[in-house]
Tab-separated table of C-alpha atoms and ligand atoms in Angstrom:
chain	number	residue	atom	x	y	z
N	1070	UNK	CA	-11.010	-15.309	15.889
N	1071	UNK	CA	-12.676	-12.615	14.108
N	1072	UNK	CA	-10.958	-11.669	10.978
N	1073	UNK	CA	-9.389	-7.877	10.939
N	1074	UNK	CA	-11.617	-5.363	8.729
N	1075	UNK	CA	-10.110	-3.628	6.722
N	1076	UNK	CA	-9.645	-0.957	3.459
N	1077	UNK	CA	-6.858	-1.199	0.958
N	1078	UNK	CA	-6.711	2.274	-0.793
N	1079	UNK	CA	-4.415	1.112	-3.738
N	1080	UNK	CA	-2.828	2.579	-7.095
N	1081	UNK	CA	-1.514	-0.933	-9.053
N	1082	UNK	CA	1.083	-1.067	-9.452
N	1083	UNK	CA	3.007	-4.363	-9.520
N	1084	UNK	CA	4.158	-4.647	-5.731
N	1085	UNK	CA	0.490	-3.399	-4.804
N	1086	UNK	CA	-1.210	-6.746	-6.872
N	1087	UNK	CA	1.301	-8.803	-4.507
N	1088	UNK	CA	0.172	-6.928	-1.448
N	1089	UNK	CA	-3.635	-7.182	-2.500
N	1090	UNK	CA	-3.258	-10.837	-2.924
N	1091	UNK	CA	-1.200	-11.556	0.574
N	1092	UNK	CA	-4.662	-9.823	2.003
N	1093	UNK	CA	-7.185	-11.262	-0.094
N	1094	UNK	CA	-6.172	-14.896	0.969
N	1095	UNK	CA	-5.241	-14.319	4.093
N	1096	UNK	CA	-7.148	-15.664	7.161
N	1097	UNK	CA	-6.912	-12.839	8.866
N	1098	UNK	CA	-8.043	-9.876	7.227
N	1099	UNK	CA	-11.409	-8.886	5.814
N	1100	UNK	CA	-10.842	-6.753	3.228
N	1101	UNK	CA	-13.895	-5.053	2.822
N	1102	UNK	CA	-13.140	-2.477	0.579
N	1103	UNK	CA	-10.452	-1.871	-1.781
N	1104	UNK	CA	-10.368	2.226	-3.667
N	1105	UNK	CA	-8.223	3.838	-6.513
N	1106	UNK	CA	-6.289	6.466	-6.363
N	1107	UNK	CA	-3.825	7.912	-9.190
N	1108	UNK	CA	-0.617	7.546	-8.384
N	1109	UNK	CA	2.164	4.865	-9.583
N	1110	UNK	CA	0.093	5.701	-13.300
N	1111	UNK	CA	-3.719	7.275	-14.000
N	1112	UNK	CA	-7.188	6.647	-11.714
N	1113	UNK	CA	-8.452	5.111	-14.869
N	1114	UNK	CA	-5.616	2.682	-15.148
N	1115	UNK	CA	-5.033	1.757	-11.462
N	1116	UNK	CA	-8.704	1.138	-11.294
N	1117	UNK	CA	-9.042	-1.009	-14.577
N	1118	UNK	CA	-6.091	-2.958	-12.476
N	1119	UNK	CA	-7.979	-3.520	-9.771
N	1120	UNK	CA	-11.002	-4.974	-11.341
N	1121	UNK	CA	-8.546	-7.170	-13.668
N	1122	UNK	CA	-6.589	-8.632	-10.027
N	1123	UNK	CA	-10.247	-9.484	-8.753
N	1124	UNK	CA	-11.679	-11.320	-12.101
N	1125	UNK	CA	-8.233	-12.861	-11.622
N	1126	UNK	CA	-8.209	-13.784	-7.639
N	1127	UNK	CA	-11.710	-14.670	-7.922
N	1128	UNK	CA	-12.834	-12.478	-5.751
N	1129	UNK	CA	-15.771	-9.986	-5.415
N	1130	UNK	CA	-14.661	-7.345	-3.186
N	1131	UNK	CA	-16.616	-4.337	-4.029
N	1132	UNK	CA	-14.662	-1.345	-5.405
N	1133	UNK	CA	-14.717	2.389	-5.520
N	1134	UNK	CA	-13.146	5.092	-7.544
N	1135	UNK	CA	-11.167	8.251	-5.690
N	1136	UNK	CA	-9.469	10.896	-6.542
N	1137	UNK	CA	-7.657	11.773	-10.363
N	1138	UNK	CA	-5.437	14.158	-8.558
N	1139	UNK	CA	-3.342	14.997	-5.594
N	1140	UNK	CA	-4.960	17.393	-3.680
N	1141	UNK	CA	-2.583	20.531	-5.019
N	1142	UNK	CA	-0.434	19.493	-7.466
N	1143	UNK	CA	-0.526	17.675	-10.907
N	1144	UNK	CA	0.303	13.647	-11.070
N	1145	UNK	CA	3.983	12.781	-11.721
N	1146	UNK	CA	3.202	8.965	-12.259
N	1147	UNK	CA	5.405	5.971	-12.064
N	1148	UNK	CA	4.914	4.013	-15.002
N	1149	UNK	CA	8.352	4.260	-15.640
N	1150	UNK	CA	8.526	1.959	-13.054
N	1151	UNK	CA	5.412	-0.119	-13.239
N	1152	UNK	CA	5.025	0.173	-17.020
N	1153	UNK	CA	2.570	2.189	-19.120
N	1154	UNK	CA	-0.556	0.161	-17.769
N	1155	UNK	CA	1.130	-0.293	-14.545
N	1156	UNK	CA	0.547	-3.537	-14.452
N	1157	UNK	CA	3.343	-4.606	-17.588
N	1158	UNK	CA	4.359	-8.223	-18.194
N	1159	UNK	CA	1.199	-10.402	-17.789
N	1160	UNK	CA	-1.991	-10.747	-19.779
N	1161	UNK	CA	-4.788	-10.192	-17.448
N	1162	UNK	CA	-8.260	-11.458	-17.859
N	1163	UNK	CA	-10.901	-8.532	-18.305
N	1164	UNK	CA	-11.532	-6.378	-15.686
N	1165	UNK	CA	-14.902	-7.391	-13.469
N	1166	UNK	CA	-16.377	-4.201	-13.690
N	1167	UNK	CA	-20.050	-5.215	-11.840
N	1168	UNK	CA	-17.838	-4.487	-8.347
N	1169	UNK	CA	-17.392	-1.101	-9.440
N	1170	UNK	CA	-19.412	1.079	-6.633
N	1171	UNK	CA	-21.538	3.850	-7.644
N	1172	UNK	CA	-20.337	5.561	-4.457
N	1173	UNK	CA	-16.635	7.503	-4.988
N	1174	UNK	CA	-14.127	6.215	-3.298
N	1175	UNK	CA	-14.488	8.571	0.099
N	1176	UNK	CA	-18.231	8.211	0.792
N	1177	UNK	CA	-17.744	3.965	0.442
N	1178	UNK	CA	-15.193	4.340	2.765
N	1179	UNK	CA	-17.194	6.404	5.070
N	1180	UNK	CA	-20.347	4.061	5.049
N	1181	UNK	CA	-17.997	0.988	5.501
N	1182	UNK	CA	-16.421	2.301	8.531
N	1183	UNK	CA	-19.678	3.732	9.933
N	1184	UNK	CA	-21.495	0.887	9.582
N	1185	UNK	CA	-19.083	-1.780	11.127
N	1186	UNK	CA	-19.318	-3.047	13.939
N	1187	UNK	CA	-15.694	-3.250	14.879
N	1188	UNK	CA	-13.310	-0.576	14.409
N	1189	UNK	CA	-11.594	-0.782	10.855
N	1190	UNK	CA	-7.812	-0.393	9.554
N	1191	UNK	CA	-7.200	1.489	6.896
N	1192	UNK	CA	-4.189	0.180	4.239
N	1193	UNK	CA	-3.165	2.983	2.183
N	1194	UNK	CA	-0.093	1.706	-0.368
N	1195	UNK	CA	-0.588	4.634	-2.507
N	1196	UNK	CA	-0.863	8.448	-2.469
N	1197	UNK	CA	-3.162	9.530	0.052
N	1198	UNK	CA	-5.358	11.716	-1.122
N	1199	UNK	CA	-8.366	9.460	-0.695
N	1200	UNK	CA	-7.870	9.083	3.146
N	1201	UNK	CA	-7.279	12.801	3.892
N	1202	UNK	CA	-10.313	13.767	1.896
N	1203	UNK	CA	-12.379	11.033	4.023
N	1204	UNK	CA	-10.639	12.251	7.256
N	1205	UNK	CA	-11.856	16.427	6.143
N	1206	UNK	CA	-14.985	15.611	5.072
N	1207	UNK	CA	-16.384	13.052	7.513
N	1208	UNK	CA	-14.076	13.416	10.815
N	1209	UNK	CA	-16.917	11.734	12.401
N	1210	UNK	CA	-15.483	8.336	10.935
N	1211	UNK	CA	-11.980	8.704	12.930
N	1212	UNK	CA	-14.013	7.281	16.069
N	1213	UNK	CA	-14.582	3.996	13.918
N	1214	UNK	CA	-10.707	3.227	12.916
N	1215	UNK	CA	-8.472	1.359	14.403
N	1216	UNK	CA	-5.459	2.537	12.680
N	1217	UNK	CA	-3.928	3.409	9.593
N	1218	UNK	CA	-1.079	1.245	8.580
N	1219	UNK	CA	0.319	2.629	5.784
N	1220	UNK	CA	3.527	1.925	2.810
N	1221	UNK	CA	4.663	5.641	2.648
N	1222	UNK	CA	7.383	7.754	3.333
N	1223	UNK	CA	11.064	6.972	4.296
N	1224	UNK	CA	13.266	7.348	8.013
N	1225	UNK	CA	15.996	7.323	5.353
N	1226	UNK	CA	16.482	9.026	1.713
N	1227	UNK	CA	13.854	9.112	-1.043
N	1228	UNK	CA	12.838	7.743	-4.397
N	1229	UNK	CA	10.648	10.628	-5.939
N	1230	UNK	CA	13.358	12.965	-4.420
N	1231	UNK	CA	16.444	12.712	-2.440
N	1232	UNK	CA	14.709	12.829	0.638
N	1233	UNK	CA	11.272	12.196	-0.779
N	1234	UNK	CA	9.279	8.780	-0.726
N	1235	UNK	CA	6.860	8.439	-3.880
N	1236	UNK	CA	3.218	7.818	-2.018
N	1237	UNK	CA	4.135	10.935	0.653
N	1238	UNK	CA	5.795	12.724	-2.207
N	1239	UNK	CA	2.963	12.708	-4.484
N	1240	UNK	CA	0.572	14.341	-2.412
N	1241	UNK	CA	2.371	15.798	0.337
N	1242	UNK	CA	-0.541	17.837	1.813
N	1243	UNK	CA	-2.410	14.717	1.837
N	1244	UNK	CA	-0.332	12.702	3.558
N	1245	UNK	CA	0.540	16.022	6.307
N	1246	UNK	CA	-3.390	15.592	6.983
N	1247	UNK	CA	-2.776	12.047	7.859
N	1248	UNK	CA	-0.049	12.277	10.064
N	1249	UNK	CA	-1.930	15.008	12.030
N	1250	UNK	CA	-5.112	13.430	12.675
N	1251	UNK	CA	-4.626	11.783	15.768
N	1252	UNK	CA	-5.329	8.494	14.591
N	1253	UNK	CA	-3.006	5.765	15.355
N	1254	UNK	CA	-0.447	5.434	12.245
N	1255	UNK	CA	2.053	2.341	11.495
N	1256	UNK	CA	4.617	4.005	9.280
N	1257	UNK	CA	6.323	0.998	7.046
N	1258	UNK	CA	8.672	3.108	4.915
N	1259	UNK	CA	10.671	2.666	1.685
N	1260	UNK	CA	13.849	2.259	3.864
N	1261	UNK	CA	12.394	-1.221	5.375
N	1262	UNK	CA	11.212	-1.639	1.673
N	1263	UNK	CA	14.721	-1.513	0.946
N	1264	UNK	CA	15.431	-5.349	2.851
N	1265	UNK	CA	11.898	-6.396	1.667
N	1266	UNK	CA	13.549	-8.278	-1.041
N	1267	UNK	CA	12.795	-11.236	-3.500
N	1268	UNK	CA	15.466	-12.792	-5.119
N	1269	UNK	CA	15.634	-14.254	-8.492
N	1270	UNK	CA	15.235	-18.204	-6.520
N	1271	UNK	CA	11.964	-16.836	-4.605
N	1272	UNK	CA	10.397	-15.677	-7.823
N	1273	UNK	CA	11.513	-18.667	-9.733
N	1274	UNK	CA	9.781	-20.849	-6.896
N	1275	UNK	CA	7.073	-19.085	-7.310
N	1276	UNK	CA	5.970	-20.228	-10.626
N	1277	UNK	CA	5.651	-23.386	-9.205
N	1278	UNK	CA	2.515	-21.855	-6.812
N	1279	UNK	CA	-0.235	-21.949	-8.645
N	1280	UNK	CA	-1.423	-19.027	-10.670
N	1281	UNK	CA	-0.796	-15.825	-8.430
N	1282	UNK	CA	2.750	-16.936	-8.248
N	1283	UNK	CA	3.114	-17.040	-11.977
N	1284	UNK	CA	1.676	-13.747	-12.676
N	1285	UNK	CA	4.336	-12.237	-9.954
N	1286	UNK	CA	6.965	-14.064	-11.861
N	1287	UNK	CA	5.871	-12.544	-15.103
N	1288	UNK	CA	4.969	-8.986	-13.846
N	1289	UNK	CA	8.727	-9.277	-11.598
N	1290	UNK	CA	10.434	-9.989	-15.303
N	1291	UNK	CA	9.171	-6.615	-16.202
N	1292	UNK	CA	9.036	-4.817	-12.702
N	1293	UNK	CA	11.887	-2.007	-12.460
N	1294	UNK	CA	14.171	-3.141	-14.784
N	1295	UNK	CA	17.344	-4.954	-13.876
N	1296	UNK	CA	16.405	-5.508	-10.661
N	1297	UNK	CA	14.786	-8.965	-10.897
N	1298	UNK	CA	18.205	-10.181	-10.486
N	1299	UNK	CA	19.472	-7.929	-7.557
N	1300	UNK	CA	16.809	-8.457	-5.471
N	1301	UNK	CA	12.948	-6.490	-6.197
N	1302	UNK	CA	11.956	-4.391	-3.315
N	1303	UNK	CA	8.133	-5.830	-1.896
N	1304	UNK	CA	7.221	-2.043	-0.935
N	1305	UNK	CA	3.540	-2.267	-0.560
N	1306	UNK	CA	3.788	-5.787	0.735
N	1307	UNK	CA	5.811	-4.270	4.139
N	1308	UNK	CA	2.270	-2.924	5.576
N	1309	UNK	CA	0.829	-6.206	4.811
N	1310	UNK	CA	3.494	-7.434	6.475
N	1311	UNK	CA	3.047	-5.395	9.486
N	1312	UNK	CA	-0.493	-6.372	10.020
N	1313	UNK	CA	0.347	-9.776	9.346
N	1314	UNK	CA	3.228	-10.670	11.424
N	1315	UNK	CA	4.794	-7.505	13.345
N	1316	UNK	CA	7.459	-9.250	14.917
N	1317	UNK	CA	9.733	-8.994	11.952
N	1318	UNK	CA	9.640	-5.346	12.234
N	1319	UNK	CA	11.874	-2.878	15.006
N	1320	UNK	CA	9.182	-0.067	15.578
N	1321	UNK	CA	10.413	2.923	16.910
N	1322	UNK	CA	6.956	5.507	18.117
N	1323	UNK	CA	7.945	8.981	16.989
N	1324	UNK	CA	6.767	12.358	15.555
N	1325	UNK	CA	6.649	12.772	12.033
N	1326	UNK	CA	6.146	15.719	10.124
N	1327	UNK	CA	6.028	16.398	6.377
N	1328	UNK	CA	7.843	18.855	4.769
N	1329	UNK	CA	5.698	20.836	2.250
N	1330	UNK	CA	8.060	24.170	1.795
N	1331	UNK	CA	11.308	22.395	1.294
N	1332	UNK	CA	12.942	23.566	-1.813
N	1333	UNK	CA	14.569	20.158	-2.615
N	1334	UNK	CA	12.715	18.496	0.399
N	1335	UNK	CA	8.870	18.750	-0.656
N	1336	UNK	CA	7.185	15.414	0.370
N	1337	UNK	CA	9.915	14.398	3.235
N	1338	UNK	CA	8.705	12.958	5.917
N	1339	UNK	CA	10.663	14.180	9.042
N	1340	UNK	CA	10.899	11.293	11.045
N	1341	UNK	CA	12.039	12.915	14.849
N	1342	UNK	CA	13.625	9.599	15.864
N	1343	UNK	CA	16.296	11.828	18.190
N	1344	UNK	CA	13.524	14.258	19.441
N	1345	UNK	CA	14.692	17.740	18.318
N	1346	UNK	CA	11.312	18.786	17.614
N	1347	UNK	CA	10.110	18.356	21.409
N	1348	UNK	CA	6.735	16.572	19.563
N	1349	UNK	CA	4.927	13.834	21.205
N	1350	UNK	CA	4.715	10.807	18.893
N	1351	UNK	CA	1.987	10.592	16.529
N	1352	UNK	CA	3.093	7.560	14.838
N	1353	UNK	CA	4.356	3.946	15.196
N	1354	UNK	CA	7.514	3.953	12.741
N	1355	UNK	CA	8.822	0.825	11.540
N	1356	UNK	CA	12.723	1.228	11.541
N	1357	UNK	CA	14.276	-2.586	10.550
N	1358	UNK	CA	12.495	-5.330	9.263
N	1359	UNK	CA	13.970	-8.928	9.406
N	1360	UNK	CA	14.641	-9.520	5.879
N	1361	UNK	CA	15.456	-13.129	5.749
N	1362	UNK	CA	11.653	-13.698	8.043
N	1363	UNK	CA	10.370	-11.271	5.611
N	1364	UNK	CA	11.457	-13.500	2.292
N	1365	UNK	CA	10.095	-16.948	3.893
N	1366	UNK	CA	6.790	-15.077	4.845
N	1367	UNK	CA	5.984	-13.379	1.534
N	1368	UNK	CA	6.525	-16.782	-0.156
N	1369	UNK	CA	4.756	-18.750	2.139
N	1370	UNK	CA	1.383	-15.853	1.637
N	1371	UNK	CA	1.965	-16.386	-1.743
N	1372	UNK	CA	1.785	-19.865	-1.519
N	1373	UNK	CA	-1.471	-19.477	0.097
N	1374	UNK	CA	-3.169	-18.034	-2.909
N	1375	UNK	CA	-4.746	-19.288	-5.609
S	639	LIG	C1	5.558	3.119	-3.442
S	639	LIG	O1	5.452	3.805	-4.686
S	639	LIG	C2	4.851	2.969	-5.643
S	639	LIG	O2	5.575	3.004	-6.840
S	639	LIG	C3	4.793	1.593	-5.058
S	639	LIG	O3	3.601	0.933	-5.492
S	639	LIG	C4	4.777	1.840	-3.579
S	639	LIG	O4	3.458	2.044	-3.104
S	639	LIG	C5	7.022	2.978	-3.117
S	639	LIG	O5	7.608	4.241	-2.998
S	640	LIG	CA1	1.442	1.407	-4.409
């Protein structure tokens, strides 16, 4: 079987170095590109990650820089959540800068997808300015993806805003030019984040898997404060998941919309599940996930890597 091509547009971001590493040693993907984008903490940071995952994966998987900025508004980071780096907890080895592309971050995507030979998925886990700068500039690409399965937005509440999920809510305008592209979409939301848990025995075990497993364990220690013991939420892992093994996930196909005038709703995404909007679906919206499937599958990828 031909292994899946595909682009991981990333902002490390602790729960995107897990999700990187489920698709770097898995058999089936071929991640052929990974790009930066600012988001959980600065472009220069969350690129400096990336390099610093692949000297420590051992793997040479080119990267290129994006965007500094959401497309309208300044960058609210998360490094109270991921940590000033936002990577926190582990000492990395240095970043392996010779996979650094000269090409930004939209024009490598552009010549990757032209240029293969089978349609390509796109994996944004991070704001998405990147992808709806490469879907305005070059629409001509949109006939050489396969789909976009994204970590982003919520069916539920928020956790930039009440309503608001932090990748959608970041650069809403971005992510309204995704969801109106036409492109098939795979929506895996914070909500199924929510039961996308590992539990203080999972990480434990995992320091017994080699080296990937004890960097999680270290980085989890620091990861969102107390809850290493309650249970950390695998966000970015979820569209991983979905590519991986679907069948832990209810999918519901929808409409979704994003809010951009909202006074307290900016960055919603308004997921139509009952059909007031009289829309026809434009997305594949993953409503449950099977958590206990979910917990025995992200240890056993885990296990898989170096
Ligand atoms: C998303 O926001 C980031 O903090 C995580 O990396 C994930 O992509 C969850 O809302
Ligand atoms: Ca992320």
């Amino acid at each position: 079987m031909n292994k899946r091509p595909v682009i991981i547009d990333t902002d490390p971001g602790i729960d995107d170095a897990l999700a990187i590493a489920i698709a770097l040693f898995s058999d089936e993907l071929d991640v052929r590109l990974i790009t930066t984008v600012a988001g959980n903490v600065s472009l220069k940071n969350v690129t400096n990650n990336t390099l610093k995952l692949l000297n420590f994966f051992e793997k040479d998987i080119p990267v290129a820089v994006g965007a500094a900025q959401p497309l309208i508004e300044p960058l609210v980071d998360a490094s109270n959540v991921h940590g000033a780096s936002g990577m926190e907890g582990f000492d990395f080895p240095e970043p392996k800068t010779d996979l650094l592309l000269k090409d930004h971050a939209v024009n490598a995507m552009r010549k990757v997808i032209m240029e293969s030979e089978e349609p390509v998925t796109l994996v944004p886990i991070a704001p998405m300015t990147n992808i709806a700068l490469l879907l305005a500039m070059y629409p001509e690409v949109k006939k050489n993806i396969r789909e976009i399965v994204m970590m982003g937005g919520s069916a539920g509440r928020g956790n930039k805003g009440v309503m608001s999920e932090f990748n959608v809510a970041t650069d809403p305008e971005a992510a309204k030019i995704v969801f109106d592209s036409g492109l098939p979409i795979v929506m895996a939301g914070l909500d199924v984040g929510w039961s996308a848990l590992v539990y203080p025995q999972d990480s434990e075990k995992m320091l017994d898997m080699g080296k990937t497993g004890q960097m999680a364990y270290y980085l989890f220690k620091r990861y969102r404060g107390g809850s290493f013991n309650t249970g950390l939420k695998m966000y970015d892992s979820c569209a991983m998941a979905y590519l991986l093994c679907p069948e832990m996930f209810k999918v519901e196909e929808t409409f979704v919309d994003i809010e951009l005038n909202g006074e307290m709703t900016r960055g919603c995404t308004v997921v139509d599940l009952k059909g007031y909007l009289k829309k026809a679906p434009n997305a594949k919206v993953c409503t449950a996930i099977d958590g206990e499937k979910f917990r025995e599958w992200f240890l056993e990828s885990v296990s898989r890597c170096i």
